[in-house]
Coordinates of C-alpha atoms and ligand atoms in Angstrom, one line a residue:
M55 CA 22.4 50.3 1.7
P56 CA 23.5 46.4 3.0
K57 CA 22.0 44.9 6.1
K58 CA 22.8 45.3 9.9
R59 CA 23.1 42.1 10.8
T60 CA 24.1 40.0 14.3
Y61 CA 25.2 36.7 14.2
S62 CA 24.7 34.0 16.3
T63 CA 27.6 31.9 17.6
G64 CA 24.7 28.7 16.2
P65 CA 24.2 27.8 12.1
S66 CA 22.1 30.4 11.2
R67 CA 18.5 29.9 10.3
E68 CA 17.1 31.3 7.6
R69 CA 14.3 33.9 8.7
A70 CA 10.7 32.8 7.4
I71 CA 7.4 34.8 7.4
L72 CA 4.5 33.0 6.9
V73 CA 1.5 33.4 4.8
G74 CA -1.8 31.8 4.0
V75 CA -5.0 32.5 2.5
S76 CA -8.8 31.1 3.2
V77 CA -11.1 32.1 -0.2
R78 CA -14.4 32.6 0.9
N79 CA -16.9 29.3 0.0
Q80 CA -14.5 27.4 -0.7
F81 CA -14.9 24.4 2.1
D82 CA -11.7 22.9 3.5
Y83 CA -12.3 21.3 7.1
W84 CA -8.6 22.7 8.4
A85 CA -9.3 26.1 10.0
L86 CA -6.7 28.6 8.7
D87 CA -4.7 29.2 11.7
D88 CA -4.0 25.4 12.1
S89 CA -2.9 25.1 9.1
L90 CA -0.3 27.7 9.1
A91 CA 0.6 26.0 12.7
E92 CA 1.4 22.8 10.7
L93 CA 3.5 25.4 8.2
S94 CA 5.3 26.7 10.9
E95 CA 6.5 23.2 11.5
L96 CA 7.3 21.6 8.2
A97 CA 9.5 25.2 7.9
R98 CA 11.2 24.8 11.2
A99 CA 11.8 20.9 9.8
A100 CA 13.5 22.6 7.1
G101 CA 15.4 24.4 8.7
A102 CA 14.4 27.6 9.0
N103 CA 12.6 30.3 11.6
P104 CA 8.7 31.9 11.2
V105 CA 9.0 34.7 12.5
E106 CA 5.6 35.8 11.9
R107 CA 2.2 35.2 10.3
F108 CA 0.2 36.9 7.6
T109 CA -3.8 35.8 7.0
Q110 CA -6.5 36.9 4.5
T111 CA -9.9 35.8 3.5
L112 CA -10.3 36.6 -0.1
N113 CA -13.6 35.9 -2.3
K114 CA -10.7 34.8 -5.1
P115 CA -6.9 34.3 -5.4
S116 CA -5.8 37.4 -7.5
P117 CA -3.0 37.2 -10.1
T118 CA -0.2 38.2 -7.0
Y119 CA -2.2 35.7 -4.9
I120 CA -2.7 38.0 -2.7
G121 CA -4.7 41.6 -2.2
K122 CA -2.9 44.9 -3.0
G123 CA -2.8 46.1 0.7
K124 CA -1.4 42.6 1.7
I125 CA 1.0 42.8 -0.1
D126 CA 2.2 46.9 1.1
E127 CA 1.4 45.0 4.7
L128 CA 4.2 42.0 3.8
Q129 CA 6.8 44.4 2.2
H130 CA 7.2 46.3 5.6
A131 CA 7.3 43.3 7.4
V132 CA 9.9 41.8 5.5
K133 CA 12.1 45.2 5.8
Q134 CA 11.5 44.9 10.0
T135 CA 11.7 41.4 10.7
E136 CA 14.6 41.1 7.6
A137 CA 13.1 38.2 7.0
D138 CA 15.2 36.5 4.2
T139 CA 11.6 34.4 2.5
V140 CA 8.3 34.5 2.8
I141 CA 6.4 31.4 2.7
F142 CA 2.7 30.8 1.4
D143 CA 0.4 27.6 2.4
D144 CA -0.9 26.7 -0.5
E145 CA 1.3 26.8 -4.4
L146 CA 1.6 29.4 -6.0
S147 CA 1.5 29.8 -10.0
P148 CA 5.1 29.9 -11.5
N149 CA 4.0 33.8 -12.4
Q150 CA 3.0 34.4 -9.1
Q151 CA 5.6 33.3 -7.5
K152 CA 8.3 35.4 -9.7
T153 CA 5.8 38.5 -9.3
L154 CA 5.6 38.4 -4.9
E155 CA 9.3 37.6 -5.6
D156 CA 9.3 41.2 -7.4
K157 CA 8.0 43.3 -5.0
L158 CA 9.0 41.4 -1.9
G159 CA 12.3 41.7 -2.8
V160 CA 13.3 38.2 -0.7
K161 CA 12.7 34.6 -2.1
V162 CA 9.5 33.7 -2.2
I163 CA 8.5 30.0 -2.1
D164 CA 5.1 27.5 -1.2
R165 CA 4.1 25.0 0.6
T166 CA 4.7 22.6 -2.3
A167 CA 8.4 23.6 -2.4
L168 CA 8.4 23.4 1.3
I169 CA 7.8 20.1 1.8
L170 CA 10.3 18.8 -1.5
D171 CA 12.6 20.3 0.9
V172 CA 12.2 18.8 3.9
F173 CA 12.5 15.1 1.8
A174 CA 14.9 16.3 0.0
Q175 CA 17.4 16.7 3.8
R176 CA 15.4 13.2 4.6
A177 CA 15.3 10.4 1.7
I178 CA 18.2 8.0 2.6
S179 CA 17.5 5.4 0.0
R180 CA 18.5 5.3 -3.2
E181 CA 14.8 5.2 -4.5
G182 CA 13.7 7.8 -1.9
R183 CA 16.7 10.4 -2.7
L184 CA 15.3 9.6 -6.8
Q185 CA 12.0 10.0 -5.8
I186 CA 12.7 13.6 -4.6
E187 CA 15.2 14.4 -7.5
L188 CA 12.1 13.5 -9.6
A189 CA 9.4 15.5 -7.7
Q190 CA 11.7 18.5 -7.7
T191 CA 12.8 18.6 -11.4
E192 CA 8.8 18.8 -11.9
Y193 CA 8.7 21.0 -9.9
L194 CA 11.2 23.3 -11.3
L195 CA 10.3 22.4 -15.3
P196 CA 7.6 25.0 -16.1
R197 CA 9.7 27.5 -13.3
L198 CA 12.8 27.5 -15.9
A199 CA 11.0 30.5 -17.7
G200 CA 10.4 32.5 -15.2
Q201 CA 13.6 32.2 -14.0
W202 CA 15.1 33.5 -16.5
S203 CA 13.0 36.2 -18.0
H204 CA 13.2 37.6 -14.6
L205 CA 16.7 37.7 -14.8
E206 CA 16.4 39.9 -17.9
R207 CA 14.3 42.2 -16.2
L208 CA 16.6 42.5 -13.3
G209 CA 19.2 43.2 -15.9
G210 CA 17.4 45.0 -18.7
G211 CA 17.8 46.2 -21.5
V212 CA 20.2 45.1 -24.6
G213 CA 21.6 41.9 -25.5
T214 CA 19.7 39.8 -22.4
R215 CA 16.5 38.5 -24.6
G216 CA 18.3 36.2 -27.1
P217 CA 20.9 34.5 -24.7
G218 CA 18.3 34.6 -21.6
E219 CA 15.6 32.7 -24.2
T220 CA 18.3 30.4 -25.7
Q221 CA 19.7 29.4 -22.4
I222 CA 16.3 28.3 -21.5
E223 CA 15.3 26.0 -24.1
T224 CA 19.3 24.3 -23.5
D225 CA 18.1 24.6 -19.4
R226 CA 14.8 22.4 -20.4
R227 CA 16.8 20.0 -22.8
L228 CA 19.2 18.9 -20.1
V229 CA 16.0 19.0 -17.1
R230 CA 14.2 16.7 -19.5
R231 CA 17.4 14.3 -19.8
K232 CA 18.2 13.9 -16.1
L233 CA 14.1 13.3 -15.9
S234 CA 14.3 10.2 -18.4
R235 CA 17.7 9.5 -17.0
V236 CA 16.3 9.9 -13.0
K237 CA 13.0 7.8 -14.5
K238 CA 14.9 4.6 -15.9
E239 CA 16.7 4.2 -12.8
I240 CA 13.7 4.4 -11.0
A241 CA 11.9 1.5 -12.9
Q242 CA 15.0 -0.4 -12.4
I243 CA 15.1 -0.3 -8.5
Q244 CA 11.2 -0.9 -8.1
L245 CA 11.8 -3.8 -10.4
Q246 CA 13.9 -5.2 -7.6
R247 CA 12.3 -4.8 -5.4
N248 CA 9.4 -6.3 -6.9
Q249 CA 11.0 -9.4 -7.3
Q250 CA 11.9 -9.1 -3.2
R251 CA 8.9 -8.9 -2.0
Q252 CA 7.3 -11.4 -4.1
Q253 CA 10.1 -13.2 -2.2
R254 CA 9.1 -12.5 0.9
T255 CA 5.6 -12.7 0.2
S256 CA 5.2 -16.1 -1.6
G257 CA 2.7 -18.1 0.0
D258 CA 0.3 -17.0 1.9
T259 CA 1.7 -14.5 4.1
K260 CA -0.2 -11.6 5.3
I261 CA 1.2 -8.0 4.0
V262 CA 0.1 -5.4 7.2
S263 CA 1.2 -1.7 7.1
L264 CA 0.9 1.4 9.2
V265 CA -0.3 4.4 7.9
G266 CA -0.8 7.7 9.5
Y267 CA -0.1 11.2 9.5
T268 CA 3.6 12.2 10.5
N269 CA 4.5 11.9 13.8
A270 CA 1.6 10.4 14.8
G271 CA 3.5 7.5 16.3
K272 CA 3.9 4.9 13.3
S273 CA 7.9 3.8 13.6
A274 CA 7.8 3.7 17.7
L275 CA 4.7 1.2 17.0
F276 CA 6.7 -0.4 14.9
N277 CA 9.5 -1.0 17.0
A278 CA 7.1 -1.7 19.8
I279 CA 5.8 -4.9 17.8
T280 CA 8.6 -5.8 15.8
S281 CA 11.4 -5.5 18.6
S282 CA 13.3 -3.1 15.8
G283 CA 15.3 0.0 15.7
V284 CA 13.7 2.2 13.6
I285 CA 14.3 5.8 13.9
E286 CA 11.4 7.8 15.4
R287 CA 11.7 10.9 16.3
N288 CA 9.8 14.0 17.1
Q289 CA 10.0 15.7 13.7
L290 CA 7.6 15.5 10.5
F291 CA 8.3 13.1 8.1
S292 CA 11.3 11.2 9.7
T293 CA 10.9 8.1 7.8
L294 CA 11.0 8.3 4.0
D295 CA 11.5 4.7 3.0
T296 CA 9.4 1.8 3.8
T297 CA 10.9 -0.6 6.3
T298 CA 9.3 -4.0 6.2
R299 CA 10.0 -7.2 8.6
R300 CA 8.4 -10.3 10.1
L301 CA 5.2 -10.1 12.4
Y302 CA 5.0 -13.1 14.5
L303 CA 1.8 -14.0 15.4
P304 CA 0.5 -15.7 18.3
S305 CA -1.3 -18.8 16.2
G306 CA 1.9 -18.7 13.8
T307 CA 0.4 -16.7 10.6
P308 CA 2.9 -15.7 8.2
A309 CA 2.8 -11.8 8.1
T310 CA 5.0 -9.1 7.5
I311 CA 4.3 -5.7 8.9
S312 CA 5.1 -2.5 7.2
D313 CA 6.5 1.6 8.5
T314 CA 5.8 3.6 5.5
V315 CA 5.8 7.4 4.7
G316 CA 3.6 9.5 6.5
F317 CA 0.8 12.0 5.1
V318 CA 0.2 15.2 5.6
H319 CA -2.6 17.8 4.8
K320 CA -2.1 19.4 1.2
L321 CA 0.5 16.8 -0.1
P322 CA 1.7 18.8 -3.0
P323 CA 0.6 16.5 -6.1
I324 CA 3.8 15.8 -7.2
L325 CA 4.6 14.3 -4.0
V326 CA 1.5 12.2 -4.3
T327 CA 3.0 10.7 -7.4
A328 CA 6.5 10.4 -6.3
F329 CA 5.8 8.3 -2.8
R330 CA 3.5 5.8 -4.2
A331 CA 6.6 4.2 -4.3
T332 CA 7.2 3.7 -1.1
L333 CA 3.4 3.3 0.1
E334 CA 3.8 0.2 -2.6
E335 CA 3.4 -1.8 0.8
A336 CA 0.2 -0.5 1.7
L337 CA -1.7 -0.6 -1.9
E338 CA -1.4 -4.5 -1.5
A339 CA -1.6 -4.3 2.5
D340 CA -4.6 -7.3 3.8
L341 CA -4.4 -4.9 6.5
L342 CA -4.1 -1.7 7.5
L343 CA -2.9 -0.2 10.8
Q344 CA -3.9 3.8 11.3
V345 CA -2.2 5.3 13.1
V346 CA -3.6 8.5 14.8
D347 CA -1.9 10.4 18.1
V348 CA -4.6 11.2 19.6
S349 CA -3.4 13.8 22.1
S350 CA -3.0 16.6 19.3
P351 CA -5.7 18.6 18.9
Y352 CA -6.3 18.2 15.1
A353 CA -6.5 13.7 15.8
A354 CA -9.6 14.2 13.9
E355 CA -9.0 16.4 10.8
Q356 CA -5.9 14.6 11.1
A357 CA -7.3 11.4 10.6
Q358 CA -9.6 12.6 7.9
V359 CA -6.9 13.6 5.8
V360 CA -5.1 9.8 5.6
S361 CA -9.0 8.0 4.8
D362 CA -9.0 11.2 2.3
Q363 CA -5.8 10.5 0.7
L364 CA -6.1 6.5 1.1
S365 CA -9.4 6.5 -0.9
D366 CA -7.8 8.7 -3.6
M367 CA -5.2 6.0 -3.4
G368 CA -7.7 3.4 -4.3
I369 CA -7.4 1.5 -1.0
G370 CA -10.1 3.0 1.1
D371 CA -11.3 0.1 1.1
T372 CA -8.6 -2.1 2.3
P373 CA -9.9 -3.1 6.1
R374 CA -8.5 -1.6 9.0
I375 CA -7.6 -1.0 12.3
L376 CA -7.7 2.6 14.3
V377 CA -4.8 2.6 16.5
L378 CA -5.7 5.9 19.4
N379 CA -1.8 6.3 20.1
K380 CA -0.2 8.3 22.1
L381 CA -2.9 7.3 25.2
D382 CA 0.0 8.3 27.8
L383 CA -0.1 11.7 26.5
I384 CA -3.5 12.1 28.2
I385 CA -3.6 9.8 31.3
K386 CA -1.9 8.9 33.6
S387 CA -2.4 4.6 34.1
A388 CA -3.6 1.9 31.3
D389 CA -6.3 1.6 33.5
E390 CA -8.1 5.3 33.7
P391 CA -11.1 5.5 32.5
I392 CA -11.2 7.3 28.9
S393 CA -12.9 9.1 26.8
L394 CA -11.9 10.1 24.0
N395 CA -13.8 13.0 21.8
I396 CA -12.0 11.5 18.4
L397 CA -14.6 8.9 18.0
D398 CA -17.6 11.5 17.5
E399 CA -15.7 13.4 15.4
I400 CA -14.7 10.7 13.0
D401 CA -16.8 7.9 10.9
V402 CA -15.7 4.8 13.0
S403 CA -17.6 2.5 11.3
E404 CA -14.7 2.8 8.1
F405 CA -12.9 0.8 10.4
S406 CA -13.1 -2.7 11.7
R407 CA -11.8 -2.5 15.2
V408 CA -10.6 0.3 17.3
V409 CA -7.3 -0.1 19.3
T410 CA -6.1 2.3 21.9
T411 CA -2.2 2.2 22.3
S412 CA 0.8 4.1 23.9
A413 CA 3.9 3.0 21.8
T414 CA 6.5 4.4 24.5
K415 CA 4.9 2.4 27.5
G416 CA 4.5 -0.6 25.1
W417 CA 0.0 -0.3 26.9
G418 CA -2.5 -2.2 24.3
M419 CA 0.5 -4.3 21.9
V420 CA -1.6 -7.2 23.2
D421 CA -5.0 -5.8 22.0
L422 CA -3.2 -4.5 18.4
R423 CA -1.6 -7.8 18.3
D424 CA -5.5 -9.9 18.7
A425 CA -6.7 -7.0 16.6
I426 CA -4.7 -7.6 13.5
E427 CA -4.8 -11.7 14.4
T428 CA -8.4 -11.2 14.0
R429 CA -8.6 -9.7 11.0
I430 CA -6.5 -11.2 8.9
A431 CA -8.1 -14.5 9.9
A432 CA -11.1 -12.6 8.7
V433 CA -9.3 -11.9 5.3
E434 CA -8.1 -15.5 5.2
P435 CA -9.8 -17.2 1.6
V436 CA -12.4 -20.4 2.6
A437 CA -10.1 -23.3 2.0
T438 CA -11.8 -25.1 -0.5
G439 CA -9.6 -28.5 -0.7
N440 CA -8.4 -27.3 -4.3
S441 CA -4.7 -26.7 -4.3
I442 CA -3.5 -24.9 -7.5
E443 CA 0.1 -25.9 -6.6
G444 CA 1.6 -28.9 -8.3
Ligands
GTP28 N1 4.2 9.9 24.8 C1 4.1 9.6 23.5 N2 5.5 9.9 22.8 C2 4.9 9.4 21.5 C3 4.4 7.9 21.1 N3 4.6 7.5 20.0 C4 5.1 7.8 19.4 N4 5.4 8.8 20.1 C5 6.6 10.1 20.0 O1 6.2 10.5 18.4 C6 7.1 11.5 18.3 C7 6.8 11.0 16.6 O2 7.1 9.0 16.9 P1 7.3 8.9 15.1 O3 7.1 6.9 15.9 O4 8.7 8.9 14.8 O5 6.3 8.9 13.7 P2 5.4 8.7 13.0 O6 4.5 8.4 12.8 O7 6.9 7.7 12.5 O8 6.4 9.8 12.0 P3 7.1 10.0 10.5 O9 7.8 9.1 9.8 O10 7.6 11.5 10.8 O11 5.9 10.3 9.8 C8 8.6 10.3 18.5 O12 9.1 11.2 19.6 C9 7.8 9.0 19.3 O13 8.8 9.3 20.6 C10 3.4 7.5 22.6 O14 2.6 6.6 22.2 N5 3.6 8.3 23.6
MG29 MG1 8.3 7.9 11.0

């Protein structure tokens, strides 16, 4: 029987049920509820409307990812809420995804597909778009076979198998060809960018890079400190391309500052690779400003994610200043005394200095400049008088 629906006048948003699993004895410093709250934000950012949440604790994920009883409950909920999609908080194998779609009768996606979707909607530059295309294609490749056997089973029986298999081969060939074309184009753009960066940073220009969790206020700080107009929005991943500007410091030390893409926990591995490119400025930075939204109840967890991912990228030892931003959401005036729990919850010794700011109120900008200046002067190599330049 066709579903009866009522439509609102606004654009219709997909209705999504969210599912999270915590595996017993597997350490994760994110509580399941917090992770689902974030998944919910991501779903909204992708244009879906989360209507219900399901959680389960398991000894280990099953071939269907969740237990049989949970699947029955989900089936029921899908009907009740007229959901269009079920979104899982972890990456599903192509098989798990297919089995779950068969059982639930609606589209099933995972956190990775969701993040890819948000990125695809936000990427602006040619390179950004290509990077996403690359990641999406890589994500799709192992799932192609699944899609075809899926159709065979739905269509059933005679005549579908042969053409289906041929089709998979053709699809794979096409997809591989596309992958190599996209990779080539990205390589070319990167070459150009490297040349540009070399020109920009020739001599002793210092590179400062803002890094931090998505929505922490990196773009707002970037704008405040350089007086430029990068889009800052209360949404996840508003920045997907690196923007670099000259930074004027009191001493006149030449420096550039870059705004970068935000981090998120459980960042899909295929995106970590794809996004190294947009984080190149951070890879080469002399100084990182790690921005934290102190008003977030998850501030400490978010700071930890960023620290871990910086280490994974091999830049855990780059000098770092901790910038505790959005202070105005905690206190009313800049000179009110503050006690910040986060300072007990994270390892402050990783940072060379801690600065508190409010990008929107302009608080702490003098301190921040001063901290940058001091730190940059400290990384300056000792002058030996031996110039190699002719
Ligand atoms: N109240 C307050 N809001 C802030 C502050 N800094 C940033 N915001 C707001 O927080 C939201 C996110 O800020 P962005 O600068 O876009 O954050 P971002 O870190 O660049 O985020 P992505 O680019 O999505 O990774 C925006 O609505 C900003 O206006 C601050 O110090 N105080
Ligand atoms: Mg931004």
